[in-house]
Amino acid sequence: MAKATKAKDGKETKRSVKTYHNYIGGEWVKSASGDWFENVNPADRSDIVGRFPKSNAEDVDRAVAAAKESATRWRRTPAPRRAEILFKLGEILRENKQRYSEEMTREMGKVLKETGGDVQEAIDCTYYTAGEGRRLHGFTTKAEMPNKYAMCERQPVGICGLITPFNFPMAIPSWKLIPALVCGNTVVIKSGEDVPLSTINLVKACEDAGIPKGVVNVVNGFGEAGAALVGHDDVRLISFTGSTDTGKKIAEQCARDNKIVSLEMGGKNAIIINDDADIDNAVEGSLWGAFGTSGQRCTASSRLVVHKKVYKKFVERLVERVGKLKVGNGLDPKTEVGPVINQQAMDKILGYIEIGKNEDKATLAVGGNALRRGKYKNGFFIEPTVFTDADRNMRISQEEIFGPVTTVIPFSDLDEAIDIVNDVKYGLSSAIYTQDVNKAFYAMQELYTGICYVNSATIGAEVHLPFGGTKGTGNGHREAGTQVLDIFSEWKAIYVDFSGRLQKAQIDEVEV
Ligand code: UN1
């Protein structure tokens, strides 16, 4: 691919760089301002993946207007029919999995196997959630009065604003988009500015599947577009995945405007490695949990809480394996750990590594450096890093780093380990390696997280179970599973009186 030449005003077409558009009311359009931004490959900054419209409040207005115009028709389309279109979408995603994965690795950096998993998760989510089109169960119950019928059904909430992150560029948009659609809502997506192409791929597939114009709209861009969406009067719901700082600001704005808001934010997930664990299995799980997606998962295993009896053995094996992980461009099949997403992320992660080095007790056991030479020179690469002998209260043990860094904390009894795991402000995912069924069940009971694993790492959630966390991770909602329907629909209680006379609930005595 030829290098892009820097345009002075940001408006001129760059040679050899593909141009993508917003999708509004079924049309592919440029931004109202005519401004663009570039999507850069994090493994090689000289590779420009494409240029995308830099959208502002005017673009958001247009997208919301399109979503509003199509809302009644889509809401009245029978749910099983909506689902049929979504099944077709699943087919298209399946057929294009390879291309989507390659394009995702190019714009986001994670290795091809993982981007394949990301697309697969979108496919799974689409098939599973489309199935709800023939369920969307409500319920009936008995009324207090004779000749009266009582029931409950789900109704759509209206226009939904979906704000998505960079780390799961197709899976996370699908977690929001598919349930929103099956429930009968229309949507505007503000895609992650580092990964706009994967959202465009998903939305193009929606167009090809036959989702009517205006039902799905996409605006590309940065915080300006996101803020306009959150503040828009006609948007009834915001579903957000991303940083805790942004999520809290969104929550404040939504509270002021009385919008429904679903938040999925940070994590500081831990694996307990008990003294009876299968150590080889625990080392493999820890590597995968800590360094998969270069640690850029809300579910990443960023703390390893290890029993003192097996501490030395575990740490030796872990450090040896981490030192051998192959860092590189995710398109190379030999690569195990790709780059991090951008300069800002790189600075933040390296900042935490410095904090870890300066904290009294922790030892930097392996890694700790940016990789800047040779094949790494144009990318955002950081060595997989392990701090050992850490104290539970250190900043690297408490704060989300969102990079290829994990912290090993020793413990002496299981209650202490559980306390360490729970003693952070987040509550997304936790795990325990143990061969003792009693200890496994005890930990399952006591770990206060939204997701909990036994004998595997803190990552790998499946789409038919609820996804989300306790405490600072979210605001009580769950994505995926059937639980996500509670975000994207509201209950309507319906009473039908067929007695032919006035019957007053709570007032009239009913004769027996
Ligand atoms: C995230 O961690 O940001 O459970 C999402 C997993 C994936 C989704 C992760 N299925 O690891």
Short mmCIF file of C-alpha atoms and ligand atoms in Angstrom, two decimals, residues 110 117-118 121 165 167-168 171-172 175 241 264-265 269 288 293 296-300 400 402 428-429 451 453 458-463 467, ligand 1:
data_model
loop_
_atom_site.label_atom_id
_atom_site.label_comp_id
_atom_site.label_asym_id
_atom_site.label_seq_id
_atom_site.Cartn_x
_atom_site.Cartn_y
_atom_site.Cartn_z
CA LYS A 110 -4.43 -8.16 17.54
CA GLY A 117 -12.51 -15.04 17.27
CA ASP A 118 -13.84 -11.50 17.40
CA GLU A 121 -18.29 -13.77 18.47
CA PRO A 165 -14.48 0.67 21.95
CA ASN A 167 -10.58 -3.74 21.55
CA PHE A 168 -13.39 -5.91 20.14
CA ALA A 171 -17.95 -8.37 18.66
CA ILE A 172 -18.84 -5.48 20.96
CA TRP A 175 -23.51 -7.23 21.36
CA THR A 241 -18.35 0.29 26.41
CA GLU A 264 -19.47 -1.51 30.54
CA MET A 265 -16.20 -0.05 31.80
CA ASN A 269 -9.35 -9.09 37.02
CA TRP A 288 -3.48 -16.25 27.52
CA THR A 293 -5.12 -8.96 22.79
CA GLN A 296 -6.27 -4.82 26.05
CA ARG A 297 -9.39 -6.57 27.31
CA CYS A 298 -11.64 -5.39 30.10
CA THR A 299 -11.44 -9.03 31.17
CA ALA A 300 -7.62 -9.30 31.00
CA GLU A 400 -6.48 -0.88 35.17
CA PHE A 402 -5.04 -2.16 29.69
CA LEU A 428 -15.77 -7.86 36.02
CA SER A 429 -14.08 -11.25 35.92
CA ILE A 451 -18.02 -13.49 35.53
CA TYR A 453 -13.99 -19.09 35.81
CA THR A 458 -10.52 -14.49 33.20
CA ILE A 459 -11.21 -14.18 29.46
CA GLY A 460 -13.36 -16.15 27.03
CA ALA A 461 -16.97 -15.24 27.80
CA GLU A 462 -19.58 -16.84 25.52
CA VAL A 463 -22.45 -14.87 23.99
CA PHE A 467 -21.57 -10.33 30.32
C1 UN1 B 1 -13.49 -7.40 26.77
O1 UN1 B 1 -12.82 -7.94 27.62
O2 UN1 B 1 -13.33 -6.20 26.52
O3 UN1 B 1 -14.61 -12.70 27.35
C2 UN1 B 1 -14.49 -8.17 25.99
C3 UN1 B 1 -13.85 -12.33 26.47
C4 UN1 B 1 -14.39 -11.90 25.14
C5 UN1 B 1 -14.97 -10.52 25.24
C6 UN1 B 1 -14.09 -9.59 25.99
N1 UN1 B 1 -15.39 -12.83 24.70
O4 UN1 B 1 -12.65 -12.34 26.66
#
